[in-house]
Coordinates of C-alpha atoms in Angstrom, one line a residue:
X6 CA -47.3 -29.4 -18.5
X7 CA -46.2 -32.9 -17.7
X8 CA -48.0 -34.7 -14.9
X9 CA -46.5 -36.6 -12.0
X10 CA -45.1 -40.0 -12.8
X11 CA -43.9 -41.0 -9.3
X12 CA -45.4 -44.1 -7.8
X13 CA -48.2 -43.4 -5.3
X14 CA -46.9 -44.5 -1.9
X15 CA -49.1 -42.5 0.5
X16 CA -52.9 -41.9 0.2
X17 CA -55.1 -39.5 2.2
X18 CA -58.6 -40.9 2.5
X19 CA -61.2 -38.4 3.5
X20 CA -64.1 -40.2 5.1
X21 CA -61.9 -43.2 5.9
X22 CA -63.9 -44.3 8.9
X23 CA -67.0 -45.0 6.8
X24 CA -68.2 -48.1 5.0
X25 CA -66.3 -47.8 1.7
X26 CA -63.5 -45.7 3.3
X27 CA -62.6 -48.2 5.9
X28 CA -62.5 -51.1 3.5
X29 CA -60.4 -49.0 1.1
X30 CA -57.9 -48.2 3.8
X31 CA -57.5 -51.9 4.6
X32 CA -56.9 -52.7 1.0
X33 CA -54.4 -49.9 0.5
X34 CA -52.5 -51.1 3.6
X35 CA -52.6 -54.6 2.2
X36 CA -51.1 -53.2 -1.0
X37 CA -48.2 -51.7 1.0
X38 CA -49.3 -48.0 0.9
X39 CA -49.2 -45.6 3.8
X40 CA -52.6 -44.3 4.7
X41 CA -53.8 -41.1 6.3
X42 CA -57.5 -41.0 7.4
X43 CA -59.4 -37.7 7.9
X44 CA -62.9 -38.2 9.3
X45 CA -65.1 -36.0 11.5
X46 CA -67.0 -39.1 12.9
X47 CA -70.3 -37.3 12.7
X48 CA -73.5 -38.7 13.9
X49 CA -75.3 -39.2 10.5
X50 CA -75.2 -42.8 11.8
X51 CA -73.7 -43.9 15.1
X52 CA -70.1 -42.9 15.5
X53 CA -69.6 -46.1 17.5
X54 CA -69.9 -48.0 14.2
X55 CA -67.2 -45.8 12.6
X56 CA -64.9 -46.3 15.6
X57 CA -65.4 -50.1 15.1
X58 CA -64.5 -49.6 11.4
X59 CA -61.3 -47.7 12.5
X60 CA -60.4 -50.5 14.9
X61 CA -60.6 -53.0 12.0
X62 CA -58.3 -50.7 9.9
X63 CA -55.8 -50.3 12.7
X64 CA -55.7 -54.1 13.1
X65 CA -54.6 -54.2 9.4
X66 CA -51.8 -51.6 9.8
X67 CA -48.1 -52.2 10.4
X68 CA -46.3 -49.7 12.6
X69 CA -45.9 -46.3 11.0
X70 CA -48.2 -47.1 8.0
X71 CA -51.4 -45.4 9.3
X72 CA -52.3 -42.0 10.7
X73 CA -55.9 -41.3 11.8
X74 CA -57.0 -37.7 12.3
X75 CA -60.3 -36.4 13.4
X76 CA -61.2 -33.4 11.4
X77 CA -63.7 -31.7 9.0
X78 CA -63.1 -31.3 5.2
X79 CA -64.6 -27.8 5.5
X80 CA -61.8 -26.7 7.8
X81 CA -58.6 -25.5 6.0
X82 CA -56.7 -26.1 9.3
X83 CA -57.8 -29.7 9.6
X84 CA -56.9 -30.4 5.9
X85 CA -53.5 -28.8 6.5
X86 CA -52.8 -31.3 9.3
X87 CA -53.9 -34.2 7.0
X88 CA -51.9 -33.0 4.0
X89 CA -48.8 -32.5 6.1
X90 CA -49.2 -36.0 7.5
X91 CA -49.3 -37.3 3.9
X92 CA -45.7 -36.4 3.4
X93 CA -44.0 -36.0 0.0
X94 CA -46.7 -34.6 -2.4
X95 CA -44.9 -36.1 -5.4
X96 CA -45.7 -39.6 -4.0
X97 CA -49.1 -38.8 -2.6
X98 CA -52.7 -39.0 -3.7
X99 CA -56.1 -38.2 -2.2
X100 CA -59.2 -40.3 -2.3
X101 CA -62.0 -38.0 -1.5
X102 CA -64.9 -40.0 -0.1
X103 CA -66.1 -37.7 2.7
X104 CA -69.6 -36.4 2.1
X105 CA -73.1 -36.1 3.5
X106 CA -74.7 -39.2 2.0
X107 CA -78.2 -40.1 1.0
X108 CA -80.9 -38.8 -1.3
X109 CA -83.8 -38.4 1.1
X110 CA -81.9 -36.6 3.9
X111 CA -80.6 -34.2 1.3
X112 CA -84.1 -33.0 0.6
X113 CA -84.6 -32.3 4.3
X114 CA -81.2 -30.6 4.8
X115 CA -80.1 -29.1 1.4
X116 CA -78.0 -26.4 3.0
X117 CA -75.9 -28.9 5.0
X118 CA -75.4 -31.0 1.9
X119 CA -74.3 -28.0 -0.1
X120 CA -71.9 -26.9 2.6
X121 CA -70.2 -30.3 3.1
X122 CA -70.4 -31.8 -0.4
X123 CA -69.6 -28.7 -2.4
X124 CA -67.9 -26.4 0.1
X125 CA -65.9 -29.3 1.5
X126 CA -64.8 -30.6 -1.9
X127 CA -63.7 -27.1 -2.8
X128 CA -61.5 -27.0 0.3
X129 CA -60.0 -30.4 -0.5
X130 CA -59.1 -29.2 -4.0
X131 CA -57.6 -26.0 -2.6
X132 CA -55.5 -28.1 -0.3
X133 CA -54.3 -30.2 -3.2
X134 CA -53.3 -27.0 -5.0
X135 CA -51.6 -25.5 -2.0
X136 CA -49.6 -28.6 -1.0
X137 CA -48.9 -29.8 -4.6
X138 CA -50.7 -33.1 -4.4
X139 CA -51.6 -33.6 -8.0
X140 CA -53.6 -36.8 -8.0
X141 CA -57.2 -37.1 -6.8
X142 CA -59.9 -39.7 -6.8
X143 CA -63.3 -38.1 -6.3
X144 CA -66.3 -40.3 -5.2
X145 CA -69.2 -39.3 -7.3
X146 CA -72.5 -41.2 -7.6
X147 CA -74.8 -42.9 -10.0
X148 CA -77.5 -40.4 -8.8
X149 CA -76.1 -37.8 -11.1
X150 CA -77.9 -39.6 -14.0
X151 CA -81.3 -38.8 -12.6
X152 CA -84.1 -40.6 -14.4
X153 CA -82.0 -41.0 -17.5
X154 CA -84.1 -42.8 -20.2
X155 CA -81.1 -44.3 -22.0
X156 CA -79.7 -47.5 -20.5
X157 CA -77.2 -48.5 -19.6
X158 CA -75.9 -45.2 -18.3
X159 CA -72.6 -44.1 -20.0
X160 CA -70.2 -41.5 -18.8
X161 CA -70.8 -39.5 -22.0
X162 CA -74.5 -39.2 -21.2
X163 CA -75.8 -35.7 -20.3
X164 CA -76.3 -35.4 -16.5
X165 CA -77.9 -32.0 -16.4
X166 CA -81.1 -33.0 -14.6
X167 CA -80.4 -34.3 -11.1
X168 CA -83.6 -34.9 -9.1
X169 CA -82.2 -34.5 -5.5
X170 CA -79.9 -32.0 -3.8
X171 CA -77.5 -34.9 -3.1
X172 CA -77.2 -35.7 -6.8
X173 CA -76.7 -32.0 -7.6
X174 CA -73.9 -31.8 -5.1
X175 CA -72.1 -34.7 -6.7
X176 CA -72.4 -33.2 -10.2
X177 CA -71.1 -30.0 -8.8
X178 CA -68.1 -31.9 -7.3
X179 CA -67.3 -33.3 -10.7
X180 CA -67.4 -29.8 -12.2
X181 CA -65.1 -28.4 -9.5
X182 CA -62.7 -31.2 -10.0
X183 CA -62.6 -30.4 -13.7
X184 CA -62.0 -26.7 -12.8
X185 CA -58.9 -27.6 -10.8
X186 CA -57.7 -30.1 -13.4
X187 CA -57.9 -27.3 -16.1
X188 CA -56.4 -24.5 -14.0
X189 CA -53.8 -26.3 -11.9
X190 CA -53.0 -29.6 -13.8
X191 CA -54.4 -31.8 -11.1
X192 CA -55.1 -35.3 -12.4
X193 CA -58.6 -36.5 -11.4
X194 CA -60.5 -39.7 -11.7
X195 CA -64.2 -39.2 -10.8
X196 CA -65.8 -42.5 -9.9
X197 CA -69.6 -42.8 -10.1
X198 CA -70.5 -45.5 -7.5
X199 CA -73.5 -47.7 -8.1
X200 CA -75.3 -48.8 -4.8
X201 CA -72.3 -50.3 -3.0
X202 CA -73.1 -53.0 -0.4
X203 CA -71.3 -55.6 1.7
X204 CA -70.0 -56.0 5.3
X205 CA -70.1 -52.8 7.4
X206 CA -72.6 -51.2 5.0
X207 CA -74.2 -48.1 6.5
X208 CA -77.2 -49.1 8.6
X209 CA -79.5 -46.6 6.8
X210 CA -79.0 -48.3 3.4
X211 CA -81.7 -50.7 2.1
X212 CA -79.9 -54.1 2.4
X213 CA -78.7 -53.5 5.9
X214 CA -81.9 -51.9 7.1
X215 CA -84.1 -54.6 5.6
X216 CA -82.0 -57.3 7.1
X217 CA -82.2 -55.7 10.6
X218 CA -86.0 -55.4 10.3
X219 CA -86.5 -58.9 8.9
X220 CA -84.5 -60.4 11.8
X221 CA -86.7 -58.5 14.3
X222 CA -89.8 -59.8 12.6
X223 CA -90.9 -56.3 11.6
X224 CA -92.2 -55.1 8.2
X225 CA -89.8 -53.5 5.8
X226 CA -90.6 -50.2 4.1
X227 CA -91.4 -51.1 0.5
X228 CA -91.5 -48.0 -1.7
X229 CA -93.5 -48.3 -5.0
X230 CA -94.6 -51.5 -6.7
X231 CA -91.2 -53.3 -6.5
X232 CA -90.2 -52.6 -10.1
X233 CA -87.6 -50.0 -9.3
X234 CA -84.2 -51.4 -10.2
X235 CA -80.6 -50.8 -8.9
X236 CA -77.2 -51.8 -10.1
X237 CA -75.9 -53.3 -6.8
X238 CA -72.1 -53.4 -6.5
X239 CA -70.3 -55.5 -4.0
X240 CA -67.7 -53.7 -1.9
X241 CA -64.7 -55.7 -3.2
X242 CA -65.5 -54.9 -6.7
X243 CA -65.8 -51.2 -5.9
X244 CA -62.4 -51.4 -4.2
X245 CA -60.9 -52.9 -7.3
X246 CA -62.2 -49.9 -9.3
X247 CA -60.7 -47.4 -6.8
X248 CA -57.3 -49.0 -6.7
X249 CA -57.4 -49.2 -10.5
X250 CA -58.1 -45.5 -10.6
X251 CA -55.1 -44.8 -8.4
X252 CA -52.9 -47.0 -10.7
X253 CA -54.3 -45.0 -13.7
X254 CA -53.4 -41.7 -12.0
X255 CA -49.9 -43.0 -11.2
X256 CA -49.3 -43.9 -14.8
X257 CA -50.3 -40.6 -16.4
X258 CA -47.5 -38.8 -18.2
X259 CA -49.8 -35.7 -18.6
X260 CA -52.5 -34.4 -16.3
X261 CA -55.8 -36.2 -17.0
X262 CA -59.4 -35.9 -16.0
X263 CA -61.8 -38.8 -16.5
X264 CA -65.1 -40.0 -15.2
X265 CA -65.7 -43.8 -14.7
X266 CA -68.8 -45.8 -13.8
X267 CA -68.2 -48.5 -11.1
X268 CA -71.2 -50.8 -11.2
X269 CA -71.9 -54.5 -11.8
X270 CA -73.6 -53.7 -15.2
X271 CA -76.7 -55.7 -14.1
X272 CA -79.9 -54.4 -12.6
X273 CA -82.0 -56.0 -9.9
X274 CA -85.5 -55.0 -9.1
X275 CA -86.6 -54.3 -5.5
X276 CA -88.9 -57.4 -5.3
X277 CA -86.0 -59.7 -6.3
X278 CA -83.7 -58.0 -3.8
X279 CA -86.1 -58.5 -0.9
X280 CA -86.7 -62.2 -2.0
X281 CA -82.9 -62.9 -2.1
X282 CA -82.4 -61.3 1.3
X283 CA -85.3 -63.2 2.8
X284 CA -84.0 -66.5 1.4
X285 CA -80.5 -65.9 2.8
X286 CA -81.9 -65.0 6.2
X287 CA -84.4 -67.9 6.2
X288 CA -87.5 -65.7 6.7
X289 CA -90.5 -64.5 4.8
X290 CA -90.4 -60.7 4.6
X291 CA -93.4 -58.7 5.6
X292 CA -93.9 -55.5 3.5
X293 CA -95.1 -52.1 4.5
X294 CA -96.2 -50.8 1.1
X295 CA -95.4 -47.1 0.7
X296 CA -95.5 -44.6 -2.3
X297 CA -92.4 -43.8 -4.2
X298 CA -90.2 -41.2 -2.4
X299 CA -89.3 -37.8 -3.9
X300 CA -85.7 -37.9 -5.3
X301 CA -85.6 -41.6 -5.8
X302 CA -84.7 -42.6 -9.3
X303 CA -86.6 -45.4 -11.1
X304 CA -83.4 -47.4 -12.1
X305 CA -79.7 -47.4 -12.2
X306 CA -77.7 -49.4 -14.7
X307 CA -74.0 -48.9 -15.4
X308 CA -72.2 -49.1 -18.7
X309 CA -68.8 -50.2 -17.3
X310 CA -67.0 -50.6 -20.7
X311 CA -64.8 -47.5 -20.1
X312 CA -63.7 -48.7 -16.6
X313 CA -63.0 -52.2 -18.0
X314 CA -60.8 -50.8 -20.8
X315 CA -59.0 -48.1 -18.9
X316 CA -58.8 -49.3 -15.3
X317 CA -58.9 -53.1 -15.8
X318 CA -62.2 -53.1 -13.8
X319 CA -63.7 -56.5 -13.7
X320 CA -66.5 -57.0 -11.2
X321 CA -66.8 -60.6 -9.9
X322 CA -69.5 -60.8 -7.2
X323 CA -73.0 -61.3 -8.5
X324 CA -75.9 -60.2 -6.3
X325 CA -76.8 -63.7 -5.2
X326 CA -73.3 -64.3 -3.9
X327 CA -73.0 -60.8 -2.5
X328 CA -76.2 -61.1 -0.5
X329 CA -75.0 -64.4 1.0
X330 CA -71.7 -62.8 2.0
X331 CA -73.5 -59.8 3.6
X332 CA -75.8 -62.1 5.5
X333 CA -72.9 -64.1 6.8
X334 CA -71.3 -60.9 8.2
X335 CA -74.7 -59.7 9.5
X336 CA -75.3 -62.8 11.5
X337 CA -71.9 -62.6 13.0
X338 CA -72.7 -59.2 14.4
X339 CA -75.3 -60.6 16.8

């Protein structure tokens, strides 16, 4: 069956009040698209921060270009409101970002992560089928690679051994997306994000948490010996990948299903990250040395050749520049 060829003019963003979601909504509005946000504003971190994110999005929106709905992706009724607000399904797409995030909390609350990340994704896919919205971007995670020995991580690598419930839910989400692509001709781009950071980053994530503790003169939790490595990706580069995926979906003449890594294709060890952050803040970090945590991977490292070739993905912001930009924003928050 031929896939949809119509230009994407309206986008439903689940989790649009979050860190990545709010930045994406602003970018989509800048590109002239109409945006519908569905977010339940939960208290995984302070809802006041999400409301501030929404205020920034609203400030970017022309009249009639933005609809913000409070609702839960596990609720068929809430999704129905959001999909009806999207309008013409032939010109619509969904970017599904909403999820319970974080590796360590998923070990403490595996049932909640299963319900939201797997059950909620199934409800989103069912709504796509019911309302005829045939283009979906699914936010996956580099955590699906587990402790993969082969580097850099490529989309063709086996990802059968996740080491946290969170990672397992993201792998399950990719599989559900493939089910609905195969059964109902929904075109899907699964994007494996690699440690996204930048202004408005969630306060529980390392860079933001470390900066807050350093400014207060408190020691930072330093897990392991400092040699764990991450492929940090600045928010504007991640946005470039997401909008590239929407363009790819818009251009498909037949239904497609692909997985893409969105990273910087460079790894930075924990000791270097802390040093860069301390230098940018003008302080000497104090460390609270702790053992490695269950579920934490030893390294992430993205092979981005597929995203470069297919999506035109071309990350620009190196960690040194990105940390400086983050600290500028952080200081302005008081």
